[in-house]
PDB file of C-alpha atoms in Angstrom:
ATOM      1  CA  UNK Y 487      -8.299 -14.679  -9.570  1.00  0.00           C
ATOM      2  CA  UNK Y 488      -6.478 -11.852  -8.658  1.00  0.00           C
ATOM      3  CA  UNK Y 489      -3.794 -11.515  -5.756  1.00  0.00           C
ATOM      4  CA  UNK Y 490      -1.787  -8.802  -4.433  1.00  0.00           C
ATOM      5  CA  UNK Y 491       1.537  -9.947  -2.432  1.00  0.00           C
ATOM      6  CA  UNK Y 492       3.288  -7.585  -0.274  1.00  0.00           C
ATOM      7  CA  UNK Y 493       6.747  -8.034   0.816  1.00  0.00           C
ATOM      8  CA  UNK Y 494       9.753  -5.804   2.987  1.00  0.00           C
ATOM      9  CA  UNK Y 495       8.029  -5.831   6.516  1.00  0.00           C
ATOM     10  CA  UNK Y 496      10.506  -6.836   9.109  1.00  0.00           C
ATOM     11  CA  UNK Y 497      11.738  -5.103  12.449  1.00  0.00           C
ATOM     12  CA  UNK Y 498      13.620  -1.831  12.224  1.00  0.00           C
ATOM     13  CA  UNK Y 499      14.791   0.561  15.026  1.00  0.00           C
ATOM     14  CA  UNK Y 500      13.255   3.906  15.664  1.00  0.00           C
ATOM     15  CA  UNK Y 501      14.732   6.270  13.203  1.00  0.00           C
ATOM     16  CA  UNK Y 502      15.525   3.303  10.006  1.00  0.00           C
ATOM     17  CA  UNK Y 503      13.889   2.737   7.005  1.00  0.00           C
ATOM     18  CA  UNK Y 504      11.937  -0.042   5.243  1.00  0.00           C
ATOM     19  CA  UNK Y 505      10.375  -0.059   1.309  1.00  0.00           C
ATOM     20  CA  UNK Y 506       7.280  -2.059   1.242  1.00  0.00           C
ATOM     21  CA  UNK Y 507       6.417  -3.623  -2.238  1.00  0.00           C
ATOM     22  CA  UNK Y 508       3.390  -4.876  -3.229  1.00  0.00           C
ATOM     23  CA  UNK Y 509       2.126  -6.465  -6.848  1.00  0.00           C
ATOM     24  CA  UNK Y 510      -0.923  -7.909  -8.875  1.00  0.00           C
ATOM     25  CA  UNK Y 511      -0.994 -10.773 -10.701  1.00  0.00           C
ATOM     26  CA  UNK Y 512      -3.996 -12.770 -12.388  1.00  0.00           C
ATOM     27  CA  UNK Y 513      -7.107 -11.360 -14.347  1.00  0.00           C
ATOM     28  CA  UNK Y 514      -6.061  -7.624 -14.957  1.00  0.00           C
ATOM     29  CA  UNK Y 515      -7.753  -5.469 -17.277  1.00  0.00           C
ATOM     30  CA  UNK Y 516      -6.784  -2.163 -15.548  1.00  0.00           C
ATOM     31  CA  UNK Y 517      -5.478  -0.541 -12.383  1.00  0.00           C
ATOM     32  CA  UNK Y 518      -7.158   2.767 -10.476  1.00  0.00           C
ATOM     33  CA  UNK Y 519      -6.020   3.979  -7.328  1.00  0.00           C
ATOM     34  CA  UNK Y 520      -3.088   1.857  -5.633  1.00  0.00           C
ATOM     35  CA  UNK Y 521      -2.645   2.531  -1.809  1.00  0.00           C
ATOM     36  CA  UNK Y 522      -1.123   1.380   1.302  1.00  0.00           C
ATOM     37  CA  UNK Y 523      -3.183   1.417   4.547  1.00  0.00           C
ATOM     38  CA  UNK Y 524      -2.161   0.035   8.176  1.00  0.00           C
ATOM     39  CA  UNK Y 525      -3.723  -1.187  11.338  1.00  0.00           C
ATOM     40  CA  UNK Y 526      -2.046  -1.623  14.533  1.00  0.00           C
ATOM     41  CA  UNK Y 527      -3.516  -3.733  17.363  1.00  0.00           C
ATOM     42  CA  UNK Y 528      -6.345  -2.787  18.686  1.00  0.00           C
ATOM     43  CA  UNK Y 529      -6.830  -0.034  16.220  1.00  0.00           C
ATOM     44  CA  UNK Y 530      -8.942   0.671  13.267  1.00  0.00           C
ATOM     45  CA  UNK Y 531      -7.370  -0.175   9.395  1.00  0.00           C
ATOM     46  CA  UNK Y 532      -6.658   3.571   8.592  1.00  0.00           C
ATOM     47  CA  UNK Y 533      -4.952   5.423   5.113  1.00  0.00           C
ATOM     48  CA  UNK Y 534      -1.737   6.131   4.621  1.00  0.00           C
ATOM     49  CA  UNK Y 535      -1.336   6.828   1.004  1.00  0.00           C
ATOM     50  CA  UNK Y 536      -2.342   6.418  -2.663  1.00  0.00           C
ATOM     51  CA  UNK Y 537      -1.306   6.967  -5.751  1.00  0.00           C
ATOM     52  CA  UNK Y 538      -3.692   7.185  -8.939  1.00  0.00           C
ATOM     53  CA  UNK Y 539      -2.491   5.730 -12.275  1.00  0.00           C
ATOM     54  CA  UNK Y 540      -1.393   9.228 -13.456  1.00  0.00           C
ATOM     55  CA  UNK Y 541       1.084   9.307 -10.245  1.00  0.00           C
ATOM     56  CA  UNK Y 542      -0.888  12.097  -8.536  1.00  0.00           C
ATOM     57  CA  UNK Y 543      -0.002  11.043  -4.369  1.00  0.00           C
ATOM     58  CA  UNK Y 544      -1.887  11.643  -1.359  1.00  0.00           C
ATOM     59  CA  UNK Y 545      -0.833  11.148   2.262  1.00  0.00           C
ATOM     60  CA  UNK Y 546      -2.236  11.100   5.534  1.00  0.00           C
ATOM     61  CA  UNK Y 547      -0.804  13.799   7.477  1.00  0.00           C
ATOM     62  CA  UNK Y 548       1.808  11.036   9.741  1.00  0.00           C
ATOM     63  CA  UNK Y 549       3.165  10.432   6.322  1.00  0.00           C
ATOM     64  CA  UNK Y 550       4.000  13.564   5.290  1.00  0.00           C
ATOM     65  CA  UNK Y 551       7.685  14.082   4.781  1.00  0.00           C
ATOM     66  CA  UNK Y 552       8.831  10.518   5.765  1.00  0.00           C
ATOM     67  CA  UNK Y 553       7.209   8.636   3.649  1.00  0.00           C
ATOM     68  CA  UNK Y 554       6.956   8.139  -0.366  1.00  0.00           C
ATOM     69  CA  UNK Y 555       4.844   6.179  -2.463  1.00  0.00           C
ATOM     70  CA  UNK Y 556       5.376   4.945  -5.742  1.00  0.00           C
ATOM     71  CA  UNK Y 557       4.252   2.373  -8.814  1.00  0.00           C
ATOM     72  CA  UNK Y 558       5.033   0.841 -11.837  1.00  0.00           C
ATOM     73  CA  UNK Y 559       2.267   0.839 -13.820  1.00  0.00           C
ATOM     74  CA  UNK Y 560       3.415  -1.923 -16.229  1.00  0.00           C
ATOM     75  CA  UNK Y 561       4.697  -4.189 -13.402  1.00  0.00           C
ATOM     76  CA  UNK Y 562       1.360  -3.604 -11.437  1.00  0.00           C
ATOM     77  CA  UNK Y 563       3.333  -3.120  -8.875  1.00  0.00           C
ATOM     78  CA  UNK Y 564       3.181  -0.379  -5.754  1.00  0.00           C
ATOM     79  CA  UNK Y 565       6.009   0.456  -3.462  1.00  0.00           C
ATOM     80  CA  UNK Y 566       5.902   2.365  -0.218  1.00  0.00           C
ATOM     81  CA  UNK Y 567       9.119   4.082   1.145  1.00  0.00           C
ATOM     82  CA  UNK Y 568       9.114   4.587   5.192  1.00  0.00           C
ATOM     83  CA  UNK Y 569      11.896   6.881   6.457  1.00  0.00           C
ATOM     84  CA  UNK Y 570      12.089   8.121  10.051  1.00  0.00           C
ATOM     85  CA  UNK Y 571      10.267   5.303  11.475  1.00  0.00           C
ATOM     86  CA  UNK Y 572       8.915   5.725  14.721  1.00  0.00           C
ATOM     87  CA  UNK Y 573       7.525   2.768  17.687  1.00  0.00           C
ATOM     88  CA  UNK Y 574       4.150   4.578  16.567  1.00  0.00           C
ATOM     89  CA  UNK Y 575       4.723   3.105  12.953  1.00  0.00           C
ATOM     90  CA  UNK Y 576       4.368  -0.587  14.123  1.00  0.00           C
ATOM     91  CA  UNK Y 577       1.601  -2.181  12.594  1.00  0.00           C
ATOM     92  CA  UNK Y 578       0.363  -4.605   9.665  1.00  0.00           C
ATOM     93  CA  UNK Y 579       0.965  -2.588   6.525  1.00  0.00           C
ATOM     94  CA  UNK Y 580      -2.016  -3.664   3.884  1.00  0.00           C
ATOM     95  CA  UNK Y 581      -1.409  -2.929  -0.037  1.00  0.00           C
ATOM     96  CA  UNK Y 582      -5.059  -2.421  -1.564  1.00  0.00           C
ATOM     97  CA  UNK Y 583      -5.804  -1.641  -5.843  1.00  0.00           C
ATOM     98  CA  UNK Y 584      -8.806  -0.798  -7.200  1.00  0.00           C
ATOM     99  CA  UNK Y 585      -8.766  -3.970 -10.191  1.00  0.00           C
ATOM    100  CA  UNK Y 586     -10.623  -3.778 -13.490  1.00  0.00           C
ATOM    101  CA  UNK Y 587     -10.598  -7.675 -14.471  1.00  0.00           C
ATOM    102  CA  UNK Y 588     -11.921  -7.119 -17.972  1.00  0.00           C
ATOM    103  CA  UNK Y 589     -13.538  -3.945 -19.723  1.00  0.00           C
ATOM    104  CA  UNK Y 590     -17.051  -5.551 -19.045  1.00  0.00           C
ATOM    105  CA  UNK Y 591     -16.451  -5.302 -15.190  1.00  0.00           C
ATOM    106  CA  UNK Y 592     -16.353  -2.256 -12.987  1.00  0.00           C
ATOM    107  CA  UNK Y 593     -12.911  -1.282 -10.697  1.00  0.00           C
ATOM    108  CA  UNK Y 594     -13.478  -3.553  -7.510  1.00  0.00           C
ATOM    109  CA  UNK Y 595     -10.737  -2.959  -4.675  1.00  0.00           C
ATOM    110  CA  UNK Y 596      -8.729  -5.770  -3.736  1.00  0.00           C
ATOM    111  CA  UNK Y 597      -6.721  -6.081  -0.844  1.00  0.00           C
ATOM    112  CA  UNK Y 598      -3.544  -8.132  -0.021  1.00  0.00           C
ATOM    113  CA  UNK Y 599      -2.922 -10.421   2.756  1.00  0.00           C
ATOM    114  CA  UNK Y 600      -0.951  -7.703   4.964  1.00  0.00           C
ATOM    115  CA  UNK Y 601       3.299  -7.244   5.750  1.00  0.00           C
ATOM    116  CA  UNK Y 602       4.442  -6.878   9.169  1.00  0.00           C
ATOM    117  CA  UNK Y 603       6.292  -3.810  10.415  1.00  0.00           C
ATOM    118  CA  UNK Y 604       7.717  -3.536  13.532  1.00  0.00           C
ATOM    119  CA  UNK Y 605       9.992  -0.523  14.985  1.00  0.00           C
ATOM    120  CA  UNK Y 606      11.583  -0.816  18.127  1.00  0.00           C
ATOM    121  CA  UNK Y 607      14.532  -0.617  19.625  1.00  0.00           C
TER     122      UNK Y 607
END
């Protein structure tokens, strides 16, 4: 069975920082894309970034410039840097991975249980 854990949610004040990790453990043949996405109450789960086993990024345009995202491809791991946070910012944080359990099985995305981030003053 495979599981992604997040961790490093946690209330910040407009203008701090938080770094978001998130890794895969159990059956793991291979990793594709890794992402983050986010959904704040009463709002749709939406992108914020991925990164692609080669380490080529994309961001939604909020993301731009304050935040980075990064893995370690032989941890299975996927971190998300957030600068400049903003009340705006609040929301769950979700890791997701697109998880090859074996080479008979096709990339299926897997999503973890979701991290808490909350910026206010």
């Amino acid at each position: 069975q495979v599981q992604l854990v997040e961790s490093g949610g946690g209330l910040v004040q407009p203008g701090g920082s938080l770094r978001l990790s998130c890794t895969a453990s159990g059956m793991i043949s291979d990793i594709g894309v890794m992402g983050w996405y986010r959904q704040a109450p009463g709002s749709q789960r939406e992108l914020v970034a991925t990164i692609t086993s080669g380490g080529y990024r994309n961001f939604k345009n909020f993301a731009k410039g304050r935040f980075t995202i990064s893995r370690d491809n032989a941890k299975n791991a996927v971190y998300l840097e957030m600068n400049s946070l903003k009340p705006g910012d609040t929301a769950v944080y979700y890791c997701n991975a697109e998880i090859k359990e074996s080479i008979y099985t096709n990339y299926f995305p897997r999503w973890g249980q979701g991290t808490q981030v909350t910026v206010s003053s």
